[in-house]
Amino acid sequence: MQPVRCGGHPNSTIRLSNYRGAQSMVTGSRQKDFRIQRVVQALTEDPSRTLPELALSCQISISRLIHLFKNEVGINLKNYRLDCRLQLAAAMLVSTTMPIKAVAYTAGYHHPSSFMRAFRTHFGVSPTDYRRGNDNERRSSIR
């Protein structure tokens, strides 16, 4: 499966394979904080993880985690997490026939309406239109 950008950061990609078994690559010239690498990996494997869960796994406060993440990765942790969730959802919409409600829950949303609003804001189209558009592209490439 093609790498999918997660978090919008040029040094962060995820390879979606069965969605939960994704791998992360965060590269750079300076030593990386292992706690932040752990957070990136955790979000890659399960973008529905919450900030309190991530902070607890690193044994630091949420505010400290947010600060370290911004310094280490270069973007806001909440935006990175949102992007990971929506990239996962987009990949699922294209590669599965799961109902949109199930995709929303799998991506960590408790309410499909919240998912649909976030998806439309991020991609500029509804999840249904995104799926339809990618189905049309696949069909035209087969011909």
Tab-separated table of N, CA and C in Angstrom:
chain	number	residue	atom	x	y	z
A	1	MET	N	0.841	-1.167	0.000
A	1	MET	CA	0.000	0.000	0.000
A	1	MET	C	0.890	1.235	0.000
A	2	GLN	N	0.461	2.291	-0.647
A	2	GLN	CA	1.240	3.516	-0.748
A	2	GLN	C	1.371	4.195	0.615
A	3	PRO	N	2.531	4.862	0.876
A	3	PRO	CA	2.649	5.619	2.115
A	3	PRO	C	1.625	6.748	2.131
A	4	VAL	N	1.111	7.041	3.296
A	4	VAL	CA	0.137	8.110	3.463
A	4	VAL	C	0.724	9.112	4.437
A	5	ARG	N	0.749	10.382	4.047
A	5	ARG	CA	1.258	11.415	4.951
A	5	ARG	C	0.355	11.528	6.152
A	6	CYS	N	0.966	11.559	7.287
A	6	CYS	CA	0.232	11.680	8.535
A	6	CYS	C	0.753	12.906	9.262
A	7	GLY	N	-0.108	13.825	9.574
A	7	GLY	CA	0.313	15.001	10.317
A	7	GLY	C	0.783	16.134	9.446
A	8	GLY	N	0.855	15.935	8.155
A	8	GLY	CA	1.258	17.006	7.264
A	8	GLY	C	2.718	17.392	7.392
A	9	HIS	N	3.513	16.636	8.101
A	9	HIS	CA	4.925	16.949	8.291
A	9	HIS	C	5.737	16.161	7.279
A	10	PRO	N	6.665	16.801	6.579
A	10	PRO	CA	7.400	16.106	5.517
A	10	PRO	C	8.218	14.917	5.994
A	11	ASN	N	8.556	14.864	7.270
A	11	ASN	CA	9.353	13.750	7.776
A	11	ASN	C	8.516	12.678	8.449
A	12	SER	N	7.209	12.761	8.324
A	12	SER	CA	6.343	11.781	8.978
A	12	SER	C	5.424	11.148	7.951
A	13	THR	N	5.556	9.848	7.782
A	13	THR	CA	4.653	9.128	6.905
A	13	THR	C	4.192	7.887	7.622
A	14	ILE	N	3.057	7.376	7.189
A	14	ILE	CA	2.629	6.085	7.695
A	14	ILE	C	2.347	5.192	6.515
A	15	ARG	N	2.621	3.958	6.675
A	15	ARG	CA	2.254	2.969	5.680
A	15	ARG	C	1.096	2.199	6.278
A	16	LEU	N	-0.046	2.334	5.658
A	16	LEU	CA	-1.221	1.669	6.193
A	16	LEU	C	-1.258	0.237	5.698
A	17	SER	N	-1.153	-0.681	6.619
A	17	SER	CA	-1.298	-2.093	6.297
A	17	SER	C	-2.188	-2.678	7.379
A	18	ASN	N	-3.376	-3.046	6.974
A	18	ASN	CA	-4.402	-3.486	7.918
A	18	ASN	C	-4.712	-2.397	8.940
A	19	TYR	N	-4.407	-1.167	8.615
A	19	TYR	CA	-4.727	0.028	9.390
A	19	TYR	C	-4.108	0.064	10.766
A	20	ARG	N	-4.180	-0.991	11.531
A	20	ARG	CA	-3.670	-0.979	12.905
A	20	ARG	C	-2.173	-1.291	12.941
A	21	GLY	N	-1.652	-1.950	11.938
A	21	GLY	CA	-0.255	-2.357	11.960
A	21	GLY	C	0.631	-1.393	11.202
A	22	ALA	N	0.310	-0.128	11.248
A	22	ALA	CA	1.073	0.851	10.481
A	22	ALA	C	2.454	1.058	11.095
A	23	GLN	N	3.367	1.512	10.251
A	23	GLN	CA	4.725	1.787	10.699
A	23	GLN	C	4.994	3.268	10.498
A	24	SER	N	5.823	3.830	11.352
A	24	SER	CA	6.107	5.258	11.287
A	24	SER	C	7.584	5.475	11.041
A	25	MET	N	7.885	6.536	10.312
A	25	MET	CA	9.269	6.922	10.109
A	25	MET	C	9.397	8.405	10.423
A	26	VAL	N	10.072	8.720	11.479
A	26	VAL	CA	10.378	10.104	11.800
A	26	VAL	C	11.885	10.206	11.740
A	27	THR	N	12.366	11.018	10.820
A	27	THR	CA	13.806	11.105	10.622
A	27	THR	C	14.281	12.516	10.872
A	28	GLY	N	15.552	12.679	11.078
A	28	GLY	CA	16.143	13.989	11.290
A	28	GLY	C	17.598	13.825	11.666
A	29	SER	N	18.305	14.935	11.730
A	29	SER	CA	19.733	14.858	11.981
A	29	SER	C	20.064	14.860	13.472
A	30	ARG	N	19.185	15.389	14.328
A	30	ARG	CA	19.495	15.420	15.752
A	30	ARG	C	18.824	14.263	16.484
A	31	GLN	N	19.292	13.989	17.685
A	31	GLN	CA	18.724	12.903	18.494
A	31	GLN	C	17.257	13.195	18.799
A	32	LYS	N	16.413	12.204	18.610
A	32	LYS	CA	14.983	12.357	18.849
A	32	LYS	C	14.638	11.907	20.263
A	33	ASP	N	13.679	12.582	20.853
A	33	ASP	CA	13.186	12.208	22.180
A	33	ASP	C	12.411	10.899	22.036
A	34	PHE	N	12.841	9.876	22.746
A	34	PHE	CA	12.211	8.562	22.601
A	34	PHE	C	10.738	8.601	22.971
A	35	ARG	N	10.345	9.492	23.875
A	35	ARG	CA	8.936	9.574	24.256
A	35	ARG	C	8.082	10.071	23.088
A	36	ILE	N	8.607	11.016	22.346
A	36	ILE	CA	7.861	11.551	21.209
A	36	ILE	C	7.841	10.520	20.084
A	37	GLN	N	8.930	9.803	19.895
A	37	GLN	CA	8.932	8.714	18.918
A	37	GLN	C	7.872	7.679	19.284
A	38	ARG	N	7.726	7.404	20.569
A	38	ARG	CA	6.720	6.457	21.046
A	38	ARG	C	5.307	6.977	20.739
A	39	VAL	N	5.096	8.274	20.905
A	39	VAL	CA	3.785	8.876	20.618
A	39	VAL	C	3.479	8.796	19.133
A	40	VAL	N	4.460	9.115	18.290
A	40	VAL	CA	4.268	9.038	16.839
A	40	VAL	C	3.922	7.607	16.448
A	41	GLN	N	4.631	6.642	17.002
A	41	GLN	CA	4.357	5.239	16.710
A	41	GLN	C	2.962	4.843	17.183
A	42	ALA	N	2.599	5.281	18.381
A	42	ALA	CA	1.275	4.952	18.926
A	42	ALA	C	0.168	5.533	18.060
A	43	LEU	N	0.333	6.760	17.602
A	43	LEU	CA	-0.679	7.379	16.739
A	43	LEU	C	-0.717	6.717	15.367
A	44	THR	N	0.404	6.246	14.907
A	44	THR	CA	0.454	5.547	13.634
A	44	THR	C	-0.305	4.227	13.730
A	45	GLU	N	-0.127	3.537	14.834
A	45	GLU	CA	-0.794	2.248	15.028
A	45	GLU	C	-2.269	2.410	15.363
A	46	ASP	N	-2.591	3.454	16.118
A	46	ASP	CA	-3.977	3.667	16.542
A	46	ASP	C	-4.242	5.159	16.708
A	47	PRO	N	-4.655	5.830	15.624
A	47	PRO	CA	-4.869	7.280	15.694
A	47	PRO	C	-6.009	7.698	16.619
A	48	SER	N	-6.779	6.750	17.112
A	48	SER	CA	-7.886	7.100	18.006
A	48	SER	C	-7.422	7.274	19.455
A	49	ARG	N	-6.143	7.049	19.728
A	49	ARG	CA	-5.625	7.238	21.090
A	49	ARG	C	-5.828	8.681	21.516
A	50	THR	N	-6.220	8.875	22.759
A	50	THR	CA	-6.487	10.222	23.268
A	50	THR	C	-5.215	10.857	23.824
A	51	LEU	N	-5.247	12.177	23.989
A	51	LEU	CA	-4.090	12.866	24.560
A	51	LEU	C	-3.779	12.372	25.981
A	52	PRO	N	-4.785	12.177	26.852
A	52	PRO	CA	-4.449	11.628	28.173
A	52	PRO	C	-3.790	10.246	28.100
A	53	GLU	N	-4.253	9.389	27.188
A	53	GLU	CA	-3.632	8.068	27.027
A	53	GLU	C	-2.189	8.199	26.566
A	54	LEU	N	-1.951	9.091	25.619
A	54	LEU	CA	-0.598	9.284	25.096
A	54	LEU	C	0.327	9.838	26.173
A	55	ALA	N	-0.153	10.826	26.933
A	55	ALA	CA	0.657	11.412	28.002
A	55	ALA	C	0.965	10.373	29.080
A	56	LEU	N	-0.034	9.570	29.433
A	56	LEU	CA	0.168	8.534	30.445
A	56	LEU	C	1.202	7.506	29.982
A	57	SER	N	1.155	7.157	28.702
A	57	SER	CA	2.120	6.177	28.191
A	57	SER	C	3.551	6.705	28.251
A	58	CYS	N	3.709	8.028	28.223
A	58	CYS	CA	5.042	8.648	28.318
A	58	CYS	C	5.385	9.066	29.742
A	59	GLN	N	4.410	8.950	30.620
A	59	GLN	CA	4.558	9.351	32.018
A	59	GLN	C	4.925	10.829	32.154
A	60	ILE	N	4.248	11.662	31.347
A	60	ILE	CA	4.409	13.109	31.447
A	60	ILE	C	3.024	13.742	31.355
A	61	SER	N	2.944	15.009	31.711
A	61	SER	CA	1.655	15.703	31.665
A	61	SER	C	1.265	15.974	30.213
A	62	ILE	N	-0.017	16.210	30.013
A	62	ILE	CA	-0.509	16.512	28.666
A	62	ILE	C	0.153	17.778	28.137
A	63	SER	N	0.255	18.798	28.980
A	63	SER	CA	0.846	20.062	28.514
A	63	SER	C	2.320	19.877	28.127
A	64	ARG	N	3.046	19.068	28.880
A	64	ARG	CA	4.459	18.798	28.560
A	64	ARG	C	4.562	17.995	27.259
A	65	LEU	N	3.678	17.039	27.096
A	65	LEU	CA	3.666	16.247	25.866
A	65	LEU	C	3.422	17.147	24.655
A	66	ILE	N	2.437	18.017	24.759
A	66	ILE	CA	2.120	18.929	23.654
A	66	ILE	C	3.323	19.805	23.327
A	67	HIS	N	3.988	20.323	24.359
A	67	HIS	CA	5.170	21.179	24.161
A	67	HIS	C	6.311	20.403	23.493
A	68	LEU	N	6.636	19.222	24.032
A	68	LEU	CA	7.725	18.421	23.462
A	68	LEU	C	7.423	17.999	22.026
A	69	PHE	N	6.178	17.615	21.768
A	69	PHE	CA	5.805	17.176	20.427
A	69	PHE	C	5.998	18.299	19.422
A	70	LYS	N	5.545	19.482	19.754
A	70	LYS	CA	5.681	20.644	18.853
A	70	LYS	C	7.158	20.918	18.570
A	71	ASN	N	7.994	20.868	19.607
A	71	ASN	CA	9.430	21.106	19.425
A	71	ASN	C	10.099	20.022	18.601
A	72	GLU	N	9.687	18.787	18.821
A	72	GLU	CA	10.322	17.637	18.179
A	72	GLU	C	9.873	17.446	16.729
A	73	VAL	N	8.570	17.493	16.494
A	73	VAL	CA	8.017	17.171	15.182
A	73	VAL	C	7.789	18.429	14.342
A	74	GLY	N	7.527	19.543	15.001
A	74	GLY	CA	7.364	20.801	14.276
A	74	GLY	C	5.923	21.193	14.004
A	75	ILE	N	4.980	20.360	14.428
A	75	ILE	CA	3.566	20.718	14.279
A	75	ILE	C	2.829	20.385	15.574
A	76	ASN	N	1.667	20.957	15.717
A	76	ASN	CA	0.826	20.782	16.886
A	76	ASN	C	0.360	19.326	17.000
A	77	LEU	N	0.428	18.749	18.198
A	77	LEU	CA	0.041	17.355	18.418
A	77	LEU	C	-1.423	17.106	18.075
A	78	LYS	N	-2.296	18.022	18.451
A	78	LYS	CA	-3.714	17.833	18.151
A	78	LYS	C	-3.960	17.800	16.644
A	79	ASN	N	-3.286	18.667	15.904
A	79	ASN	CA	-3.430	18.663	14.445
A	79	ASN	C	-2.842	17.401	13.829
A	80	TYR	N	-1.717	16.948	14.357
A	80	TYR	CA	-1.088	15.721	13.877
A	80	TYR	C	-2.024	14.529	14.085
A	81	ARG	N	-2.601	14.453	15.283
A	81	ARG	CA	-3.521	13.367	15.614
A	81	ARG	C	-4.757	13.421	14.720
A	82	LEU	N	-5.306	14.596	14.523
A	82	LEU	CA	-6.469	14.761	13.647
A	82	LEU	C	-6.139	14.310	12.227
A	83	ASP	N	-4.982	14.720	11.735
A	83	ASP	CA	-4.579	14.340	10.382
A	83	ASP	C	-4.393	12.829	10.263
A	84	CYS	N	-3.804	12.204	11.269
A	84	CYS	CA	-3.634	10.747	11.252
A	84	CYS	C	-4.995	10.051	11.184
A	85	ARG	N	-5.934	10.528	11.992
A	85	ARG	CA	-7.268	9.928	12.017
A	85	ARG	C	-7.952	10.077	10.661
A	86	LEU	N	-7.846	11.258	10.073
A	86	LEU	CA	-8.532	11.496	8.804
A	86	LEU	C	-7.834	10.782	7.635
A	87	GLN	N	-6.519	10.659	7.675
A	87	GLN	CA	-5.810	9.914	6.633
A	87	GLN	C	-6.174	8.430	6.704
A	88	LEU	N	-6.285	7.909	7.913
A	88	LEU	CA	-6.728	6.529	8.097
A	88	LEU	C	-8.128	6.350	7.524
A	89	ALA	N	-9.019	7.269	7.863
A	89	ALA	CA	-10.399	7.196	7.371
A	89	ALA	C	-10.437	7.276	5.848
A	90	ALA	N	-9.658	8.173	5.259
A	90	ALA	CA	-9.636	8.308	3.801
A	90	ALA	C	-9.159	7.020	3.148
A	91	ALA	N	-8.126	6.407	3.710
A	91	ALA	CA	-7.627	5.148	3.159
A	91	ALA	C	-8.684	4.051	3.282
A	92	MET	N	-9.399	4.039	4.392
A	92	MET	CA	-10.448	3.037	4.580
A	92	MET	C	-11.613	3.262	3.615
A	93	LEU	N	-11.956	4.508	3.377
A	93	LEU	CA	-13.053	4.808	2.449
A	93	LEU	C	-12.732	4.308	1.044
A	94	VAL	N	-11.469	4.420	0.660
A	94	VAL	CA	-11.057	4.019	-0.680
A	94	VAL	C	-10.899	2.507	-0.795
A	95	SER	N	-10.400	1.864	0.256
A	95	SER	CA	-10.023	0.457	0.139
A	95	SER	C	-11.023	-0.536	0.730
A	96	THR	N	-12.072	-0.048	1.377
A	96	THR	CA	-13.061	-0.955	1.952
A	96	THR	C	-14.464	-0.516	1.552
A	97	THR	N	-15.416	-1.372	1.849
A	97	THR	CA	-16.821	-1.018	1.631
A	97	THR	C	-17.525	-0.811	2.975
A	98	MET	N	-16.741	-0.602	4.025
A	98	MET	CA	-17.318	-0.363	5.348
A	98	MET	C	-18.260	0.830	5.296
A	99	PRO	N	-19.356	0.771	6.015
A	99	PRO	CA	-20.233	1.944	6.096
A	99	PRO	C	-19.476	3.129	6.707
A	100	ILE	N	-19.844	4.325	6.320
A	100	ILE	CA	-19.147	5.520	6.798
A	100	ILE	C	-19.202	5.615	8.312
A	101	LYS	N	-20.301	5.215	8.906
A	101	LYS	CA	-20.434	5.222	10.357
A	101	LYS	C	-19.362	4.331	10.995
A	102	ALA	N	-19.111	3.168	10.424
A	102	ALA	CA	-18.083	2.259	10.943
A	102	ALA	C	-16.689	2.841	10.760
A	103	VAL	N	-16.462	3.505	9.632
A	103	VAL	CA	-15.175	4.162	9.395
A	103	VAL	C	-14.960	5.242	10.453
A	104	ALA	N	-16.003	6.007	10.739
A	104	ALA	CA	-15.909	7.062	11.753
A	104	ALA	C	-15.519	6.480	13.106
A	105	TYR	N	-16.177	5.409	13.520
A	105	TYR	CA	-15.863	4.791	14.807
A	105	TYR	C	-14.447	4.214	14.815
A	106	THR	N	-14.045	3.589	13.733
A	106	THR	CA	-12.706	3.010	13.641
A	106	THR	C	-11.625	4.090	13.727
A	107	ALA	N	-11.920	5.264	13.166
A	107	ALA	CA	-10.965	6.373	13.197
A	107	ALA	C	-10.980	7.108	14.539
A	108	GLY	N	-11.836	6.678	15.454
A	108	GLY	CA	-11.816	7.261	16.787
A	108	GLY	C	-12.871	8.311	17.058
A	109	TYR	N	-13.835	8.445	16.175
A	109	TYR	CA	-14.903	9.414	16.388
A	109	TYR	C	-16.064	8.734	17.101
A	110	HIS	N	-16.649	9.427	18.076
A	110	HIS	CA	-17.781	8.882	18.815
A	110	HIS	C	-19.113	9.224	18.145
A	111	HIS	N	-19.072	10.239	17.284
A	111	HIS	CA	-20.287	10.677	16.601
A	111	HIS	C	-19.987	10.816	15.105
A	112	PRO	N	-20.691	10.084	14.262
A	112	PRO	CA	-20.461	10.190	12.815
A	112	PRO	C	-20.589	11.614	12.292
A	113	SER	N	-21.468	12.416	12.897
A	113	SER	CA	-21.622	13.797	12.421
A	113	SER	C	-20.340	14.603	12.655
A	114	SER	N	-19.659	14.364	13.760
A	114	SER	CA	-18.378	15.037	14.028
A	114	SER	C	-17.331	14.606	13.002
A	115	PHE	N	-17.328	13.319	12.709
A	115	PHE	CA	-16.406	12.794	11.703
A	115	PHE	C	-16.666	13.436	10.340
A	116	MET	N	-17.929	13.480	9.941
A	116	MET	CA	-18.258	14.028	8.622
A	116	MET	C	-17.885	15.506	8.516
A	117	ARG	N	-18.098	16.253	9.592
A	117	ARG	CA	-17.742	17.672	9.599
A	117	ARG	C	-16.224	17.838	9.493
A	118	ALA	N	-15.475	17.070	10.291
A	118	ALA	CA	-14.012	17.152	10.258
A	118	ALA	C	-13.471	16.717	8.897
A	119	PHE	N	-14.043	15.666	8.335
A	119	PHE	CA	-13.593	15.156	7.041
A	119	PHE	C	-13.805	16.203	5.953
A	120	ARG	N	-15.002	16.803	5.939
A	120	ARG	CA	-15.314	17.821	4.934
A	120	ARG	C	-14.379	19.036	5.083
A	121	THR	N	-14.121	19.433	6.298
A	121	THR	CA	-13.223	20.569	6.542
A	121	THR	C	-11.810	20.251	6.051
A	122	HIS	N	-11.355	19.040	6.312
A	122	HIS	CA	-9.982	18.645	5.969
A	122	HIS	C	-9.790	18.410	4.466
A	123	PHE	N	-10.720	17.683	3.838
A	123	PHE	CA	-10.562	17.278	2.438
A	123	PHE	C	-11.391	18.106	1.454
A	124	GLY	N	-12.349	18.882	1.964
A	124	GLY	CA	-13.159	19.714	1.080
A	124	GLY	C	-14.333	18.991	0.446
A	125	VAL	N	-14.515	17.727	0.764
A	125	VAL	CA	-15.648	16.937	0.260
A	125	VAL	C	-16.142	16.041	1.385
A	126	SER	N	-17.370	15.579	1.260
A	126	SER	CA	-17.916	14.665	2.262
A	126	SER	C	-17.256	13.295	2.109
A	127	PRO	N	-17.308	12.460	3.138
A	127	PRO	CA	-16.769	11.099	3.014
A	127	PRO	C	-17.417	10.321	1.867
A	128	THR	N	-18.714	10.496	1.675
A	128	THR	CA	-19.416	9.808	0.591
A	128	THR	C	-18.887	10.248	-0.765
A	129	ASP	N	-18.735	11.558	-0.960
A	129	ASP	CA	-18.214	12.064	-2.230
A	129	ASP	C	-16.758	11.649	-2.439
A	130	TYR	N	-15.980	11.614	-1.350
A	130	TYR	CA	-14.585	11.178	-1.440
A	130	TYR	C	-14.522	9.733	-1.930
A	131	ARG	N	-15.338	8.873	-1.340
A	131	ARG	CA	-15.386	7.468	-1.747
A	131	ARG	C	-15.843	7.350	-3.194
A	132	ARG	N	-16.897	8.068	-3.539
A	132	ARG	CA	-17.439	8.033	-4.902
A	132	ARG	C	-16.398	8.495	-5.913
A	133	GLY	N	-15.706	9.580	-5.603
A	133	GLY	CA	-14.683	10.111	-6.505
A	133	GLY	C	-13.551	9.137	-6.723
A	134	ASN	N	-13.124	8.467	-5.683
A	134	ASN	CA	-12.043	7.487	-5.815
A	134	ASN	C	-12.518	6.232	-6.521
A	135	ASP	N	-13.771	5.853	-6.340
A	135	ASP	CA	-14.334	4.718	-7.094
A	135	ASP	C	-14.341	5.027	-8.582
A	136	ASN	N	-14.727	6.253	-8.925
A	136	ASN	CA	-14.748	6.648	-10.343
A	136	ASN	C	-13.357	6.662	-10.933
A	137	GLU	N	-12.362	7.140	-10.178
A	137	GLU	CA	-10.979	7.147	-10.657
A	137	GLU	C	-10.475	5.730	-10.888
A	138	ARG	N	-10.788	4.803	-9.965
A	138	ARG	CA	-10.349	3.412	-10.122
A	138	ARG	C	-10.977	2.790	-11.361
A	139	ARG	N	-12.272	3.042	-11.556
A	139	ARG	CA	-12.954	2.471	-12.715
A	139	ARG	C	-12.379	2.986	-14.020
A	140	SER	N	-12.073	4.273	-14.094
A	140	SER	CA	-11.555	4.838	-15.325
A	140	SER	C	-10.130	4.381	-15.599
A	141	SER	N	-9.349	4.064	-14.543
A	141	SER	CA	-7.998	3.580	-14.755
A	141	SER	C	-7.978	2.114	-15.214
A	142	ILE	N	-9.062	1.390	-14.932
A	142	ILE	CA	-9.129	-0.023	-15.333
A	142	ILE	C	-9.413	-0.121	-16.820
A	143	ARG	N	-10.152	0.807	-17.365
A	143	ARG	CA	-10.523	0.776	-18.783
A	143	ARG	C	-9.376	0.961	-19.708
